[in-house]
Coordinates of C-alpha atoms in Angstrom, one line a residue:
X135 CA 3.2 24.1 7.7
X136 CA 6.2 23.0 10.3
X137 CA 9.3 25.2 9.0
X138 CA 11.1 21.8 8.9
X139 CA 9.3 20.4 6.7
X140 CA 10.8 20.1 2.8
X141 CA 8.0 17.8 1.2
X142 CA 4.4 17.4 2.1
X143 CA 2.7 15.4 -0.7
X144 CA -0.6 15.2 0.2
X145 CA -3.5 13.0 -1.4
X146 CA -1.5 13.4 -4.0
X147 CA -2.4 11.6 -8.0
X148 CA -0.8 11.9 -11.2
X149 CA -2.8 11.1 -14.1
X150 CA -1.8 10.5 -17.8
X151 CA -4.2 10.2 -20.9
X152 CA -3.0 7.4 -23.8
X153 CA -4.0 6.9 -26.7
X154 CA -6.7 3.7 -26.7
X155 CA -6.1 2.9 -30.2
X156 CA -2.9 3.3 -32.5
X157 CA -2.6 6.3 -34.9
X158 CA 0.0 5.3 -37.8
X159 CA 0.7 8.7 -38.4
X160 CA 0.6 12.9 -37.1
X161 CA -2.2 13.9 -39.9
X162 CA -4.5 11.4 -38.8
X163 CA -4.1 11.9 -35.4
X164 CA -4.5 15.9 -35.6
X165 CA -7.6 15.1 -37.8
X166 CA -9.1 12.4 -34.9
X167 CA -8.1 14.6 -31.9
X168 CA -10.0 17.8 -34.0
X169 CA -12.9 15.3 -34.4
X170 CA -13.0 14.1 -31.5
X171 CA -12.7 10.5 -33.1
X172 CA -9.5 10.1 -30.6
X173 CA -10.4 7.5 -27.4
X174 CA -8.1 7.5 -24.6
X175 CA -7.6 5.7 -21.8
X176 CA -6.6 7.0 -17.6
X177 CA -3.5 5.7 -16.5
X178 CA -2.3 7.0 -13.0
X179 CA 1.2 6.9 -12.4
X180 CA 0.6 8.1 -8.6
X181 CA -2.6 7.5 -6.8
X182 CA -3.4 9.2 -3.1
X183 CA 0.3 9.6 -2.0
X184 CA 1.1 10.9 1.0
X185 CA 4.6 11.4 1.7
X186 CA 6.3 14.0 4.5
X187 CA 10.1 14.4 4.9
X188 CA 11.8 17.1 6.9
X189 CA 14.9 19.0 6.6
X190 CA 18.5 17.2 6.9
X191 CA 16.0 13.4 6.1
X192 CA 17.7 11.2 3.6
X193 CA 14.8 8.8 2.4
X194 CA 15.2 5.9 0.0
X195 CA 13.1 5.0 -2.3
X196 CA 12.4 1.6 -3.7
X197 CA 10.2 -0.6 -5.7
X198 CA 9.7 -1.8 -9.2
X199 CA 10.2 -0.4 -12.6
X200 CA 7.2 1.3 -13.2
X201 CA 6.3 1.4 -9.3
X202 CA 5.8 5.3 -9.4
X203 CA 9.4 6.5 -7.8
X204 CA 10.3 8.9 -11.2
X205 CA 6.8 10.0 -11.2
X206 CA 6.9 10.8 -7.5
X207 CA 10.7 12.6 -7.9
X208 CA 9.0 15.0 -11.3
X209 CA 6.1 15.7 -8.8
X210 CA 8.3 17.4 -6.2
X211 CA 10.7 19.2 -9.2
X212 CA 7.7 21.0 -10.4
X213 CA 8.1 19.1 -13.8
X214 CA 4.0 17.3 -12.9
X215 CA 1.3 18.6 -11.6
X216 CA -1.3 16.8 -9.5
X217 CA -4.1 16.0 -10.8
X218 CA -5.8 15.4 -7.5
X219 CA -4.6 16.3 -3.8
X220 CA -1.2 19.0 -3.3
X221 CA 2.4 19.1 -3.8
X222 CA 4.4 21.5 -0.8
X223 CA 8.1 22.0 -1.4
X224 CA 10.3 24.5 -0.1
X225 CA 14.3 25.3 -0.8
X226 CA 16.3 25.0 -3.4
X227 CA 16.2 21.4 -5.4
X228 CA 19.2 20.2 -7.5
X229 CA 17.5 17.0 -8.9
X230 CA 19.7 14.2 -10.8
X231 CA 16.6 12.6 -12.7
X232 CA 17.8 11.8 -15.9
X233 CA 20.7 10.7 -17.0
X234 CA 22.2 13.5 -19.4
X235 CA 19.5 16.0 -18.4
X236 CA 20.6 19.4 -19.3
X237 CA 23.5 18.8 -21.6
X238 CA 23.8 18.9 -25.2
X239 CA 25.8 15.6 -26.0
X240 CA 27.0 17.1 -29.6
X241 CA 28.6 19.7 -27.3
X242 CA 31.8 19.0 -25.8
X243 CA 32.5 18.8 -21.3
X244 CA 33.7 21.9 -21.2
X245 CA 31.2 23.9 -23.0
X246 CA 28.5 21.7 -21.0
X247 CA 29.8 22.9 -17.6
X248 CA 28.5 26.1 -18.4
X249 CA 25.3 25.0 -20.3
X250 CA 24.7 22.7 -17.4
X251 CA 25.0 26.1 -14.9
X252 CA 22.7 27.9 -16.7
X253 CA 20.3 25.0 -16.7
X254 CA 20.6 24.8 -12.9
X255 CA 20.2 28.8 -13.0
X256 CA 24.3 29.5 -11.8
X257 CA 26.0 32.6 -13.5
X258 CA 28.8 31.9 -15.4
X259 CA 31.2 33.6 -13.2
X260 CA 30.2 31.2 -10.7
X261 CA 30.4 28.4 -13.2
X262 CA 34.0 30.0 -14.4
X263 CA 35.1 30.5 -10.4
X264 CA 34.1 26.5 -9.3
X265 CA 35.0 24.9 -13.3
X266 CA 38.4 23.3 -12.0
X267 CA 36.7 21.6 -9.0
X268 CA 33.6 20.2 -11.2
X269 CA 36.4 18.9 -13.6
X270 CA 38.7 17.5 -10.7
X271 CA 35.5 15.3 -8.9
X272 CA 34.2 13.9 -12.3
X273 CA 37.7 12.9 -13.5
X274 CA 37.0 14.4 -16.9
X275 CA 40.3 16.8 -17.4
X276 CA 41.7 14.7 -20.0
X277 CA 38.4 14.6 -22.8
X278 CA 37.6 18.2 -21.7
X279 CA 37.3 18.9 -25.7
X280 CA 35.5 15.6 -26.9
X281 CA 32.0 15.8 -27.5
X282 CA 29.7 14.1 -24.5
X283 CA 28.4 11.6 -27.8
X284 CA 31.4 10.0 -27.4
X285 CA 31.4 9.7 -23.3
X286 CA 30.4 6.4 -21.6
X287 CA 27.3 6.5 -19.6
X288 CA 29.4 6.5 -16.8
X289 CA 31.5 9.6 -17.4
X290 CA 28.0 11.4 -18.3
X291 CA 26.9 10.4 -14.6
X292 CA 30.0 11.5 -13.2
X293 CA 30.1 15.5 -15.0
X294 CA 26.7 15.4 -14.0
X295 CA 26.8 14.8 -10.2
X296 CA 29.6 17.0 -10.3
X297 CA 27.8 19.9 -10.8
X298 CA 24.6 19.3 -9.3
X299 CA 26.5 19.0 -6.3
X300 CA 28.9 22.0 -6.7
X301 CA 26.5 24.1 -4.3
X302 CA 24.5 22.7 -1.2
X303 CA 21.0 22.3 -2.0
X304 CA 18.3 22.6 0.5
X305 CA 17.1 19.2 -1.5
X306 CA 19.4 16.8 -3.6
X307 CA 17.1 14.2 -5.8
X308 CA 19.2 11.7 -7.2
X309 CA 17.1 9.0 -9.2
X310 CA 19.4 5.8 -10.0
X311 CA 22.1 7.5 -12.1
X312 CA 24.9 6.6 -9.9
X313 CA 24.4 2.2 -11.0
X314 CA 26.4 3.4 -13.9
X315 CA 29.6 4.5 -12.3
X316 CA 32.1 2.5 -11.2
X317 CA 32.8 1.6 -7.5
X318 CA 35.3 4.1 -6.8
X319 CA 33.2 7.1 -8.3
X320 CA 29.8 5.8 -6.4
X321 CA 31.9 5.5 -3.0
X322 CA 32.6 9.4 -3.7
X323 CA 29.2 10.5 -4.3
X324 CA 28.5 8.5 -1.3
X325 CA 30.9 10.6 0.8
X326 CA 29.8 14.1 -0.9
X327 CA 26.0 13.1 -0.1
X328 CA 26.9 12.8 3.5
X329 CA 28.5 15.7 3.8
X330 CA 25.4 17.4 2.3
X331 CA 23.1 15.6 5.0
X332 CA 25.5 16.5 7.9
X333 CA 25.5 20.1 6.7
X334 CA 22.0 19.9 6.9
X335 CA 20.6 19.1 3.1
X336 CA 17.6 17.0 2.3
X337 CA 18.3 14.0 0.2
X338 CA 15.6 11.7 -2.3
X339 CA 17.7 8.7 -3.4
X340 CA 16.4 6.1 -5.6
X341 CA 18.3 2.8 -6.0
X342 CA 17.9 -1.1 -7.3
X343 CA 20.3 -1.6 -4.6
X344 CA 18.9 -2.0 -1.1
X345 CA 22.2 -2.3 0.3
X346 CA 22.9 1.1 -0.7
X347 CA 19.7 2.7 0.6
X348 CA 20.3 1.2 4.3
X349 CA 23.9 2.3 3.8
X350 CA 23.0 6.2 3.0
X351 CA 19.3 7.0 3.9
X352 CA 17.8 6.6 7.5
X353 CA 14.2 6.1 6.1
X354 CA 12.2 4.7 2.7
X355 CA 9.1 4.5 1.4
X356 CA 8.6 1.3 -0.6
X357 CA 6.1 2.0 -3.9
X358 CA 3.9 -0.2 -5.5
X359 CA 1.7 0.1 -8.4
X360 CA 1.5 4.1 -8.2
X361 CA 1.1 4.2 -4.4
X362 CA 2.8 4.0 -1.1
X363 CA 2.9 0.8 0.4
X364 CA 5.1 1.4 3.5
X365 CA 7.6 3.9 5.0
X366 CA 9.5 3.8 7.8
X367 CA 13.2 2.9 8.9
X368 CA 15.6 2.1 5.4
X369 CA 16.5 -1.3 7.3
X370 CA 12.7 -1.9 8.1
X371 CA 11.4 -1.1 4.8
X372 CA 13.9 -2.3 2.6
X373 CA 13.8 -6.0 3.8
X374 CA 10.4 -6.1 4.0
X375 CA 10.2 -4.8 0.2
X376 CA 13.0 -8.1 -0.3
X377 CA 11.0 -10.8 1.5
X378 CA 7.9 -10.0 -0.7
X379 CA 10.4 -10.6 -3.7
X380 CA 11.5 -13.9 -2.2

């Protein structure tokens, strides 16, 4: 394997068994699965992806709801395993997924600065020593004390972003999480991102907004029904992905 290369999905398929007939209630669904009474039906979420990108690479991804691009992102975090072909990744991953992912929102910002550190696997010196700058870029200072249950989506997004990005990341994965902050916040995580690329980080961006993928990533892969349809050049990719939608 090249030493520049972050991601190699290879053949890759991600399968998922549901349930092929509905189960009212836990008993009688331990007492079918024991049984084996239980049916279930496949479902792939990915099927024979291949996908390379290479270090300092910011690649868009776009398609549907549904299309595959979450599935794709869990894949390379470790959160899925294949269930046919290999998964390569190398570096360290900060990956923006979920909106709210690794906070308690019955805690308050402060207390999930640290929380949030731990999650991402920082020590709490280091979380102490870089707490004013994660507080200064998500605009937070002033509801430090108030519990994240009472934040807007938007103020989530921002604490979060803040300290994913607090540290350079071989890989940054951010799935969709920035639609919910406001123009001035997203035109900041656009500038932090390329200061990450230019210093040499790997970025996975996933966006409804094709504008925004030509603007920040230099390639895409378009996804369709669990597979790759097309990669290439952002511009390339993301028009043809809009013409099929015309």
């Amino acid at each position: 394997m090249q030493q520049d290369i972050m991601i190699n999905i290879d053949h890759a398929a991600v399968r998922f068994n549901m349930a092929a007939e509905k189960v009212d209630n836990l008993k009688e669904y331990v007492v079918r699965l024991l049984k084996r009474e239980l049916l279930f039906q496949e479902f792939f979420a990915l099927r024979d992806v291949s996908f390379t990108v290479r270090r300092g690479e910011a690649w868009g991804l776009v398609g549907h709801n549904g299309a595959g691009k979450s599935t794709l992102l869990k894949l390379i975090c470790g959160i899925l395993k294949p269930y046919k072909g290999t998964t390569f990744v190398q570096g360290t991953i900060s990956p923006l997924i979920e909106l709210g992912a690794g906070f308690d929102m019955e805690l308050t910002a402060r207390e999930n600065i640290h929380l949030n550190g731990a999650v991402l696997g920082y020590s709490q010196s280091f979380m102490q020593e870089h707490f004013d700058e994660i507080v200064e870029f998500s605009e937070v200072g002033d509801f430090l004390d108030v519990p994240l249950k009472n934040y807007s989506s938007g103020m989530v997004a921002r604490l979060g972003f803040a300290a994913a990005t607090i540290v350079k990341p071989d890989i940054l994965i951010v799935d969709e999480v920035l639609s919910v902050g406001d123009a001035s916040f997203q035109k900041k995580c656009e500038h932090r991102m390329n200061q990450m690329l230019a210093d040499g980080a790997t970025l996975l961006y996933v966006s409804h907004s094709l504008e925004s993928v030509k603007k920040i990533c230099k390639k895409a892969a378009w996804m369709e029904r669990g597979s790759v349809r097309l990669t290439g050049d952002a511009i390339q990719v993301c028009d043809a992905y809009e013409e099929a939608e015309l």
